[in-house]
Amino acid sequence: MSITGDFPPQPATLERAAVIDAAAIRHNVRTIASYVHPAKVMVAVKAEGYGHGALTSAQAALDAGADWLGTAHVSEALALREAGIEAPILAWLHTRGTDFGRAISEHIDLGISGWEIHPVAEAAESLQRPARVHLKVDTGLGRNGCTIEDWPELLRIAANYQERGLISIEGIFTHLAVADEPDRRETDAQLDLYRHALEVAQEHRIVPDLRHVANTPAALSRPDAHFDMVRVGVGVFGQSPFADRTTEDLGLRPAMELRTSVANVKRVPAGQGISYGLTHRVDQPTTLALIPMGYADGIPRVAVHAPVCINGRRYQSVGRVAMDQFVVDLAELDTEVTVGDEVVIFGGDSGIEAAEWAAAAGTNNYEIITRIGERVPRVIVDSEIPPLPGTAADHDGTPLTGQGLS
Ligand SMILES: *Cc1c(COP(=O)(O)O)cnc(C)c1O
């Protein structure tokens, strides 16, 4: 605690790390696949695999038997192809700038909500090769997808392009709005409308092999939404989509552990203000620990009283999160906590769920894991592969040194 004090030698710890356990991703894919069997599993690896690394996630998912990968953008799908991923990939969110030609050349399936059908067919014509498409119908989410009013017209156009050999209609899909709240009836209405859209498609002699609707919450709570395939993201990363169920309740394992070490420890008197805005003052003498991660690393600026695990014990953040750091009140004067001690923000053995940070920040766990910044190295580990003798990895495979940094 003293400024001149000697510190015991520390292992060469990374300053910050998001430790990604490939074995957890595999476990989660297998668990979800067993819930939805015999439906196929598409794993959404958009947004850098929800912050876990797109390639790491894709590879782990495929190793565990995932059938498909999903991305929002064609550019994300192309990056996976460039990295050598050969599995089927669907990309569903396009702009006028989207390179449909490259998507077709690289065997990337395209979600079609409306206008895209024409440039996709044009690209297919100039390549002399049919585009594989999945038609998307909006059954209530109000985002992408063809409205039910325009659906017959889209089907007519698609059937025509298909007859001309320019497209091949592989799937019909929709996306659910409130599946994370299983009691809400809007999901029933969406499923009714989806089944109606399938009937209308059949009247246009469009009967694709892949009907897909369910995201993670529907995969886990609505067997009637499984159809031929589910599209799952958050559950694969070991996050619960439900407010009242933890990752563990669902038989899943968090794939990301966010960790760093204590950057400073100091005693302060009662009344000490904490961080910008002095929005918090301690009401008695206490000890503060400084955590060297901030909003540039993806820690939400608005989070207050968020949990942090130091040396296996839980503490709370106080005051505003700054760009590079935030403060934890250790709430004791004679603390054992010292500079260099291990800090887990969520995941791992900390018992802290990303969902708790979400609650502290008024958001959801999806955002917490996806927003972890580029300044935080992703360290890929595999808790199912025993460490080689002589390498510094603890019992759950987490490296204590920088080994495995990728
Ligand atoms: C992101 C996404 C999913 C996966 O949703 P989760 O709730 O993370 O399982 C499925 N479908 C579409 C269209 C998506 O954009």
Short mmCIF file of C-alpha atoms and ligand atoms in Angstrom, two decimals:
data_model
loop_
_atom_site.label_atom_id
_atom_site.label_comp_id
_atom_site.label_asym_id
_atom_site.label_seq_id
_atom_site.Cartn_x
_atom_site.Cartn_y
_atom_site.Cartn_z
CA MET A 1 0.00 0.00 0.00
CA SER A 2 2.88 2.42 0.51
CA ILE A 3 4.15 4.36 -2.44
CA THR A 4 7.67 3.03 -2.04
CA GLY A 5 6.63 -0.49 -1.07
CA ASP A 6 8.19 -3.56 -2.62
CA PHE A 7 5.86 -5.64 -4.72
CA PRO A 8 6.17 -9.38 -5.00
CA PRO A 9 7.17 -10.44 -8.50
CA GLN A 10 4.09 -10.87 -10.69
CA PRO A 11 3.64 -13.25 -13.58
CA ALA A 12 3.90 -11.42 -16.88
CA THR A 13 0.20 -10.69 -17.14
CA LEU A 14 -1.44 -9.05 -20.10
CA GLU A 15 -2.66 -5.60 -19.21
CA ARG A 16 -6.14 -6.38 -20.46
CA ALA A 17 -7.65 -9.40 -22.13
CA ALA A 18 -10.90 -10.84 -23.34
CA VAL A 19 -10.19 -14.53 -22.89
CA ILE A 20 -12.25 -16.52 -25.39
CA ASP A 21 -12.78 -20.20 -24.63
CA ALA A 22 -13.31 -22.12 -27.86
CA ALA A 23 -14.46 -25.13 -25.83
CA ALA A 24 -17.32 -23.09 -24.35
CA ILE A 25 -18.46 -22.12 -27.85
CA ARG A 26 -18.37 -25.77 -28.93
CA HIS A 27 -20.26 -26.84 -25.81
CA ASN A 28 -22.95 -24.21 -26.42
CA VAL A 29 -23.36 -25.17 -30.08
CA ARG A 30 -23.80 -28.83 -29.12
CA THR A 31 -26.23 -27.96 -26.35
CA ILE A 32 -28.37 -25.82 -28.65
CA ALA A 33 -28.16 -28.41 -31.44
CA SER A 34 -29.53 -31.03 -29.04
CA TYR A 35 -32.43 -28.72 -28.09
CA VAL A 36 -33.41 -28.16 -31.71
CA HIS A 37 -32.62 -31.52 -33.30
CA PRO A 38 -33.38 -32.41 -36.09
CA ALA A 39 -33.39 -28.75 -37.18
CA LYS A 40 -30.09 -27.49 -38.55
CA VAL A 41 -28.04 -24.86 -36.74
CA MET A 42 -26.83 -21.60 -38.27
CA VAL A 43 -24.47 -19.73 -35.98
CA ALA A 44 -24.53 -15.94 -36.31
CA VAL A 45 -20.94 -14.69 -36.23
CA LYS A 46 -21.69 -11.11 -37.26
CA ALA A 47 -20.01 -8.18 -35.53
CA GLU A 48 -16.76 -10.10 -35.03
CA GLY A 49 -18.60 -13.03 -33.54
CA TYR A 50 -20.42 -10.79 -31.02
CA GLY A 51 -16.99 -9.50 -30.01
CA HIS A 52 -15.35 -12.92 -29.64
CA GLY A 53 -13.59 -12.89 -33.02
CA ALA A 54 -15.43 -13.93 -36.17
CA LEU A 55 -12.97 -16.57 -37.25
CA THR A 56 -12.48 -18.04 -33.77
CA SER A 57 -16.23 -18.30 -33.33
CA ALA A 58 -16.85 -19.66 -36.81
CA GLN A 59 -14.17 -22.31 -36.45
CA ALA A 60 -15.33 -23.40 -32.99
CA ALA A 61 -18.97 -23.51 -34.15
CA LEU A 62 -18.11 -25.63 -37.20
CA ASP A 63 -15.92 -27.92 -35.08
CA ALA A 64 -19.00 -28.57 -32.93
CA GLY A 65 -21.13 -29.42 -35.95
CA ALA A 66 -22.81 -26.13 -36.85
CA ASP A 67 -24.28 -26.44 -40.36
CA TRP A 68 -24.30 -22.81 -41.41
CA LEU A 69 -22.80 -19.45 -40.50
CA GLY A 70 -24.68 -16.18 -40.63
CA THR A 71 -23.46 -12.61 -40.99
CA ALA A 72 -25.21 -9.31 -41.39
CA HIS A 73 -22.97 -8.03 -44.19
CA VAL A 74 -21.52 -9.65 -47.28
CA SER A 75 -18.17 -8.08 -46.31
CA GLU A 76 -18.19 -10.11 -43.10
CA ALA A 77 -18.94 -13.28 -45.04
CA LEU A 78 -16.18 -12.52 -47.56
CA ALA A 79 -13.68 -12.11 -44.72
CA LEU A 80 -14.56 -15.61 -43.50
CA ARG A 81 -14.07 -17.00 -47.02
CA GLU A 82 -10.70 -15.26 -47.24
CA ALA A 83 -9.75 -16.93 -43.97
CA GLY A 84 -10.51 -20.30 -45.52
CA ILE A 85 -14.01 -21.03 -44.15
CA GLU A 86 -15.87 -23.14 -46.71
CA ALA A 87 -19.13 -23.78 -44.82
CA PRO A 88 -22.39 -22.32 -46.14
CA ILE A 89 -22.81 -18.67 -45.13
CA LEU A 90 -25.88 -16.46 -45.33
CA ALA A 91 -25.59 -12.64 -45.30
CA TRP A 92 -28.82 -10.66 -44.92
CA LEU A 93 -28.24 -6.91 -44.64
CA HIS A 94 -27.26 -5.11 -47.82
CA THR A 95 -26.77 -1.64 -49.21
CA ARG A 96 -26.32 -0.22 -52.69
CA GLY A 97 -22.60 -0.64 -52.05
CA THR A 98 -22.80 -4.37 -51.39
CA ASP A 99 -20.68 -6.45 -53.76
CA PHE A 100 -23.26 -9.05 -54.82
CA GLY A 101 -20.99 -10.31 -57.59
CA ARG A 102 -18.26 -11.30 -55.16
CA ALA A 103 -20.85 -12.84 -52.86
CA ILE A 104 -22.10 -15.04 -55.71
CA SER A 105 -18.56 -15.97 -56.78
CA GLU A 106 -17.71 -16.90 -53.20
CA HIS A 107 -20.83 -19.07 -52.71
CA ILE A 108 -22.37 -16.74 -50.16
CA ASP A 109 -26.14 -17.06 -49.84
CA LEU A 110 -28.01 -13.77 -49.83
CA GLY A 111 -31.02 -12.75 -47.77
CA ILE A 112 -33.45 -10.83 -49.97
CA SER A 113 -36.01 -8.42 -48.54
CA GLY A 114 -37.05 -6.64 -51.76
CA TRP A 115 -34.97 -4.28 -53.91
CA GLU A 116 -31.85 -6.47 -53.72
CA ILE A 117 -33.41 -9.10 -55.97
CA HIS A 118 -32.73 -7.03 -59.09
CA PRO A 119 -29.03 -6.19 -58.57
CA VAL A 120 -28.48 -9.76 -57.35
CA ALA A 121 -30.07 -11.18 -60.51
CA GLU A 122 -28.03 -8.75 -62.63
CA ALA A 123 -24.81 -9.81 -60.95
CA ALA A 124 -25.76 -13.45 -61.49
CA GLU A 125 -26.44 -12.78 -65.16
CA SER A 126 -23.08 -11.18 -65.75
CA LEU A 127 -21.33 -14.01 -63.90
CA GLN A 128 -23.44 -16.61 -65.71
CA ARG A 129 -24.02 -18.27 -62.40
CA PRO A 130 -27.17 -18.42 -60.27
CA ALA A 131 -27.29 -16.56 -56.95
CA ARG A 132 -28.47 -18.60 -53.98
CA VAL A 133 -31.08 -16.56 -52.11
CA HIS A 134 -33.26 -16.75 -49.02
CA LEU A 135 -36.39 -14.61 -49.22
CA LYS A 136 -37.11 -12.69 -46.03
CA VAL A 137 -40.62 -11.80 -44.97
CA ASP A 138 -41.41 -9.22 -42.28
CA THR A 139 -43.90 -10.86 -39.94
CA GLY A 140 -43.91 -8.09 -37.37
CA LEU A 141 -40.40 -6.90 -36.47
CA GLY A 142 -40.72 -3.92 -38.78
CA ARG A 143 -37.08 -3.93 -39.76
CA ASN A 144 -35.84 -5.72 -42.84
CA GLY A 145 -37.97 -8.24 -44.73
CA CYS A 146 -40.69 -7.89 -47.34
CA THR A 147 -44.06 -6.68 -46.04
CA ILE A 148 -46.88 -9.19 -46.29
CA GLU A 149 -48.57 -6.81 -48.77
CA ASP A 150 -45.59 -6.88 -51.15
CA TRP A 151 -44.84 -10.58 -50.60
CA PRO A 152 -46.81 -11.91 -53.63
CA GLU A 153 -45.01 -9.43 -55.90
CA LEU A 154 -41.58 -10.41 -54.55
CA LEU A 155 -42.51 -14.07 -55.07
CA ARG A 156 -43.56 -13.40 -58.68
CA ILE A 157 -40.29 -11.63 -59.43
CA ALA A 158 -38.26 -14.31 -57.66
CA ALA A 159 -40.08 -17.16 -59.44
CA ASN A 160 -39.37 -15.46 -62.75
CA TYR A 161 -35.66 -15.02 -62.04
CA GLN A 162 -35.51 -18.60 -60.85
CA GLU A 163 -37.08 -19.86 -64.09
CA ARG A 164 -34.46 -17.87 -65.99
CA GLY A 165 -31.73 -19.62 -64.01
CA LEU A 166 -30.50 -16.41 -62.37
CA ILE A 167 -31.38 -17.25 -58.80
CA SER A 168 -31.97 -20.35 -56.80
CA ILE A 169 -34.39 -19.92 -53.89
CA GLU A 170 -32.90 -21.90 -51.02
CA GLY A 171 -34.81 -20.52 -48.08
CA ILE A 172 -37.64 -18.40 -46.70
CA PHE A 173 -37.07 -16.74 -43.37
CA THR A 174 -38.26 -14.17 -40.89
CA HIS A 175 -36.95 -12.71 -37.63
CA LEU A 176 -38.76 -12.56 -34.29
CA ALA A 177 -39.24 -9.42 -32.20
CA VAL A 178 -40.05 -10.60 -28.67
CA ALA A 179 -38.95 -14.22 -28.38
CA ASP A 180 -36.84 -13.26 -25.34
CA GLU A 181 -40.15 -12.69 -23.52
CA PRO A 182 -41.77 -16.10 -23.99
CA ASP A 183 -45.13 -15.02 -22.51
CA ARG A 184 -45.76 -12.41 -25.18
CA ARG A 185 -48.32 -13.42 -27.77
CA GLU A 186 -46.80 -11.42 -30.63
CA THR A 187 -44.56 -14.40 -31.36
CA ASP A 188 -47.65 -16.53 -32.06
CA ALA A 189 -48.87 -13.87 -34.47
CA GLN A 190 -45.48 -13.78 -36.19
CA LEU A 191 -45.44 -17.56 -36.57
CA ASP A 192 -49.01 -17.55 -37.97
CA LEU A 193 -48.06 -14.91 -40.51
CA TYR A 194 -44.88 -16.80 -41.42
CA ARG A 195 -46.87 -19.99 -42.08
CA HIS A 196 -49.26 -17.94 -44.20
CA ALA A 197 -46.29 -16.52 -46.15
CA LEU A 198 -45.07 -20.07 -46.79
CA GLU A 199 -48.50 -20.99 -48.18
CA VAL A 200 -48.48 -18.01 -50.50
CA ALA A 201 -45.00 -19.02 -51.64
CA GLN A 202 -46.26 -22.52 -52.34
CA GLU A 203 -49.01 -21.04 -54.51
CA HIS A 204 -46.17 -19.50 -56.53
CA ARG A 205 -44.55 -22.97 -56.60
CA ILE A 206 -41.77 -21.80 -54.32
CA VAL A 207 -41.07 -24.49 -51.72
CA PRO A 208 -37.53 -24.00 -50.40
CA ASP A 209 -35.61 -26.53 -48.35
CA LEU A 210 -34.70 -24.13 -45.58
CA ARG A 211 -37.45 -22.48 -43.57
CA HIS A 212 -35.82 -20.58 -40.71
CA VAL A 213 -37.19 -18.30 -38.02
CA ALA A 214 -35.76 -18.90 -34.56
CA ASN A 215 -33.06 -16.84 -32.87
CA THR A 216 -31.53 -18.05 -29.58
CA PRO A 217 -34.55 -17.35 -27.37
CA ALA A 218 -36.93 -19.07 -29.78
CA ALA A 219 -34.53 -21.98 -30.28
CA LEU A 220 -34.59 -22.49 -26.50
CA SER A 221 -38.26 -21.80 -25.78
CA ARG A 222 -40.35 -22.34 -28.93
CA PRO A 223 -40.05 -25.75 -30.59
CA ASP A 224 -42.82 -24.62 -32.98
CA ALA A 225 -40.37 -22.03 -34.35
CA HIS A 226 -37.57 -24.45 -35.19
CA PHE A 227 -38.69 -25.40 -38.73
CA ASP A 228 -35.69 -26.61 -40.80
CA MET A 229 -33.00 -24.47 -39.16
CA VAL A 230 -32.43 -22.06 -36.28
CA ARG A 231 -30.18 -18.98 -36.43
CA VAL A 232 -28.46 -18.58 -33.10
CA GLY A 233 -25.91 -16.10 -31.84
CA VAL A 234 -26.02 -14.97 -28.25
CA GLY A 235 -26.58 -18.45 -26.79
CA VAL A 236 -23.57 -19.78 -28.65
CA PHE A 237 -21.48 -17.22 -26.81
CA GLY A 238 -22.90 -18.45 -23.52
CA GLN A 239 -25.24 -15.57 -22.82
CA SER A 240 -28.85 -15.99 -21.74
CA PRO A 241 -31.37 -14.04 -23.81
CA PHE A 242 -33.94 -14.27 -21.00
CA ALA A 243 -34.20 -11.78 -18.13
CA ASP A 244 -35.11 -14.48 -15.62
CA ARG A 245 -32.68 -17.23 -16.61
CA THR A 246 -28.94 -17.33 -16.23
CA THR A 247 -26.44 -18.87 -18.59
CA GLU A 248 -26.10 -21.76 -16.17
CA ASP A 249 -29.89 -22.28 -16.00
CA LEU A 250 -29.77 -22.89 -19.75
CA GLY A 251 -26.89 -25.35 -19.55
CA LEU A 252 -24.61 -22.95 -21.41
CA ARG A 253 -21.13 -21.64 -20.62
CA PRO A 254 -19.95 -18.04 -21.06
CA ALA A 255 -17.30 -17.94 -23.78
CA MET A 256 -15.75 -14.61 -22.83
CA GLU A 257 -13.92 -13.68 -19.65
CA LEU A 258 -12.98 -10.01 -19.44
CA ARG A 259 -10.00 -9.45 -17.20
CA THR A 260 -7.27 -7.06 -16.21
CA SER A 261 -5.34 -6.25 -13.03
CA VAL A 262 -5.49 -3.59 -10.35
CA ALA A 263 -3.59 -0.49 -11.51
CA ASN A 264 -3.53 1.41 -8.22
CA VAL A 265 -4.74 1.08 -4.62
CA LYS A 266 -5.07 3.94 -2.17
CA ARG A 267 -6.72 5.00 1.06
CA VAL A 268 -8.96 8.05 0.93
CA PRO A 269 -10.83 10.02 3.59
CA ALA A 270 -14.60 10.34 3.96
CA GLY A 271 -15.99 12.75 1.41
CA GLN A 272 -13.53 11.86 -1.34
CA GLY A 273 -15.18 12.44 -4.72
CA ILE A 274 -14.77 9.82 -7.43
CA SER A 275 -14.06 10.42 -11.11
CA TYR A 276 -15.37 13.05 -13.54
CA GLY A 277 -18.40 14.97 -12.42
CA LEU A 278 -17.80 13.90 -8.82
CA THR A 279 -21.08 12.02 -9.09
CA HIS A 280 -20.08 9.82 -6.15
CA ARG A 281 -18.47 10.62 -2.80
CA VAL A 282 -17.41 7.99 -0.29
CA ASP A 283 -19.21 8.41 3.03
CA GLN A 284 -16.43 6.99 5.18
CA PRO A 285 -12.67 6.47 4.97
CA THR A 286 -12.04 3.64 2.57
CA THR A 287 -9.65 2.09 0.08
CA LEU A 288 -10.10 2.51 -3.66
CA ALA A 289 -8.82 0.25 -6.41
CA LEU A 290 -8.24 1.61 -9.89
CA ILE A 291 -9.30 -0.67 -12.77
CA PRO A 292 -7.49 0.14 -16.04
CA MET A 293 -10.37 -0.34 -18.45
CA GLY A 294 -12.81 2.31 -19.60
CA TYR A 295 -15.29 3.15 -22.26
CA ALA A 296 -12.61 2.99 -24.96
CA ASP A 297 -12.39 -0.69 -24.02
CA GLY A 298 -16.16 -1.09 -24.14
CA ILE A 299 -16.95 -0.61 -20.46
CA PRO A 300 -20.18 1.41 -20.60
CA ARG A 301 -19.69 4.97 -19.33
CA VAL A 302 -23.11 4.99 -17.71
CA ALA A 303 -22.57 1.84 -15.64
CA VAL A 304 -22.56 2.49 -11.90
CA HIS A 305 -22.43 0.03 -9.02
CA ALA A 306 -21.40 -2.67 -11.45
CA PRO A 307 -19.77 -5.79 -10.06
CA VAL A 308 -16.07 -6.56 -10.29
CA CYS A 309 -14.24 -9.60 -8.97
CA ILE A 310 -10.80 -9.00 -7.42
CA ASN A 311 -8.89 -12.03 -6.12
CA GLY A 312 -12.13 -14.01 -6.23
CA ARG A 313 -14.13 -11.47 -4.19
CA ARG A 314 -16.92 -9.27 -5.46
CA TYR A 315 -16.77 -5.47 -5.21
CA GLN A 316 -18.69 -2.59 -6.82
CA SER A 317 -17.70 0.18 -9.15
CA VAL A 318 -18.28 3.76 -8.03
CA GLY A 319 -18.40 7.01 -9.96
CA ARG A 320 -18.29 7.50 -13.68
CA VAL A 321 -16.43 5.16 -15.99
CA ALA A 322 -13.82 7.19 -17.88
CA MET A 323 -12.16 6.48 -21.22
CA ASP A 324 -9.39 4.31 -19.78
CA GLN A 325 -10.34 3.48 -16.21
CA PHE A 326 -12.87 3.25 -13.44
CA VAL A 327 -12.80 3.02 -9.65
CA VAL A 328 -13.88 0.29 -7.25
CA ASP A 329 -14.61 0.98 -3.60
CA LEU A 330 -13.03 -1.87 -1.64
CA ALA A 331 -15.12 -0.74 1.37
CA GLU A 332 -12.41 -1.57 3.89
CA LEU A 333 -9.28 0.06 5.24
CA ASP A 334 -7.08 -2.95 5.81
CA THR A 335 -7.46 -4.55 2.45
CA GLU A 336 -5.38 -7.37 1.06
CA VAL A 337 -5.93 -6.03 -2.44
CA THR A 338 -2.76 -4.71 -3.99
CA VAL A 339 -1.46 -3.42 -7.31
CA GLY A 340 -1.27 -6.22 -9.85
CA ASP A 341 -4.06 -8.33 -8.36
CA GLU A 342 -6.31 -10.10 -10.80
CA VAL A 343 -9.53 -8.37 -11.79
CA VAL A 344 -12.34 -10.14 -13.60
CA ILE A 345 -15.04 -7.86 -14.92
CA PHE A 346 -17.29 -10.70 -16.03
CA GLY A 347 -17.09 -14.35 -17.05
CA GLY A 348 -14.63 -17.05 -16.06
CA ASP A 349 -14.90 -18.17 -12.45
CA SER A 350 -15.95 -14.70 -11.28
CA GLY A 351 -19.62 -15.60 -11.01
CA ILE A 352 -20.32 -12.24 -12.68
CA GLU A 353 -22.50 -12.38 -15.77
CA ALA A 354 -22.24 -9.86 -18.60
CA ALA A 355 -25.97 -9.44 -17.92
CA GLU A 356 -25.13 -7.80 -14.56
CA TRP A 357 -23.06 -5.16 -16.35
CA ALA A 358 -25.95 -4.79 -18.77
CA ALA A 359 -28.33 -4.14 -15.89
CA ALA A 360 -25.94 -1.55 -14.44
CA ALA A 361 -25.76 0.18 -17.82
CA GLY A 362 -29.41 -0.03 -18.89
CA THR A 363 -28.66 -2.30 -21.85
CA ASN A 364 -28.55 -6.02 -22.64
CA ASN A 365 -25.79 -8.61 -22.49
CA TYR A 366 -25.60 -8.67 -26.31
CA GLU A 367 -24.30 -5.11 -26.27
CA ILE A 368 -21.89 -5.68 -23.39
CA ILE A 369 -20.03 -8.53 -25.11
CA THR A 370 -20.18 -7.04 -28.62
CA ARG A 371 -18.81 -3.62 -27.69
CA ILE A 372 -15.51 -4.73 -26.12
CA GLY A 373 -12.97 -2.46 -27.80
CA GLU A 374 -10.05 -3.20 -30.05
CA ARG A 375 -7.60 -2.15 -27.34
CA VAL A 376 -8.50 -5.37 -25.53
CA PRO A 377 -6.58 -8.31 -27.01
CA ARG A 378 -8.61 -11.45 -27.60
CA VAL A 379 -6.77 -14.38 -26.08
CA ILE A 380 -8.02 -17.66 -27.46
CA VAL A 381 -7.87 -20.61 -25.09
CA ASP A 382 -9.35 -24.06 -25.19
CA SER A 383 -10.33 -25.40 -21.78
CA GLU A 384 -10.77 -28.90 -23.19
CA ILE A 385 -7.19 -29.21 -24.37
CA PRO A 386 -4.87 -29.92 -21.43
CA PRO A 387 -1.91 -27.50 -21.34
CA LEU A 388 1.42 -28.82 -22.53
CA PRO A 389 3.81 -29.49 -19.66
CA GLY A 390 5.77 -26.38 -18.85
CA THR A 391 3.31 -23.86 -20.30
CA ALA A 392 1.81 -21.35 -17.98
CA ALA A 393 -1.89 -22.08 -18.00
CA ASP A 394 -4.06 -22.52 -14.96
CA HIS A 395 -6.60 -25.27 -14.40
CA ASP A 396 -9.25 -23.86 -16.72
CA GLY A 397 -6.85 -23.20 -19.51
CA THR A 398 -6.60 -19.47 -18.98
CA PRO A 399 -3.08 -18.38 -19.83
CA LEU A 400 -1.29 -16.40 -17.18
CA THR A 401 1.24 -15.19 -19.67
CA GLY A 402 0.72 -13.66 -23.07
CA GLN A 403 0.81 -17.06 -24.76
CA GLY A 404 -2.13 -17.70 -27.01
CA LEU A 405 -2.52 -14.04 -27.82
CA SER A 406 -3.87 -13.76 -31.31
C1 LIG B 1 -28.32 -11.64 -35.02
C2 LIG B 1 -29.40 -12.41 -35.68
C3 LIG B 1 -29.75 -13.68 -35.22
C4 LIG B 1 -29.18 -14.29 -33.94
O1 LIG B 1 -29.90 -13.76 -32.84
P1 LIG B 1 -29.56 -14.21 -31.34
O2 LIG B 1 -30.66 -13.61 -30.53
O3 LIG B 1 -28.23 -13.67 -31.00
O4 LIG B 1 -29.59 -15.70 -31.31
C5 LIG B 1 -30.66 -14.40 -35.95
N1 LIG B 1 -31.23 -13.89 -37.07
C6 LIG B 1 -30.94 -12.65 -37.52
C7 LIG B 1 -31.60 -12.14 -38.75
C8 LIG B 1 -30.04 -11.86 -36.83
O5 LIG B 1 -29.77 -10.62 -37.27
#
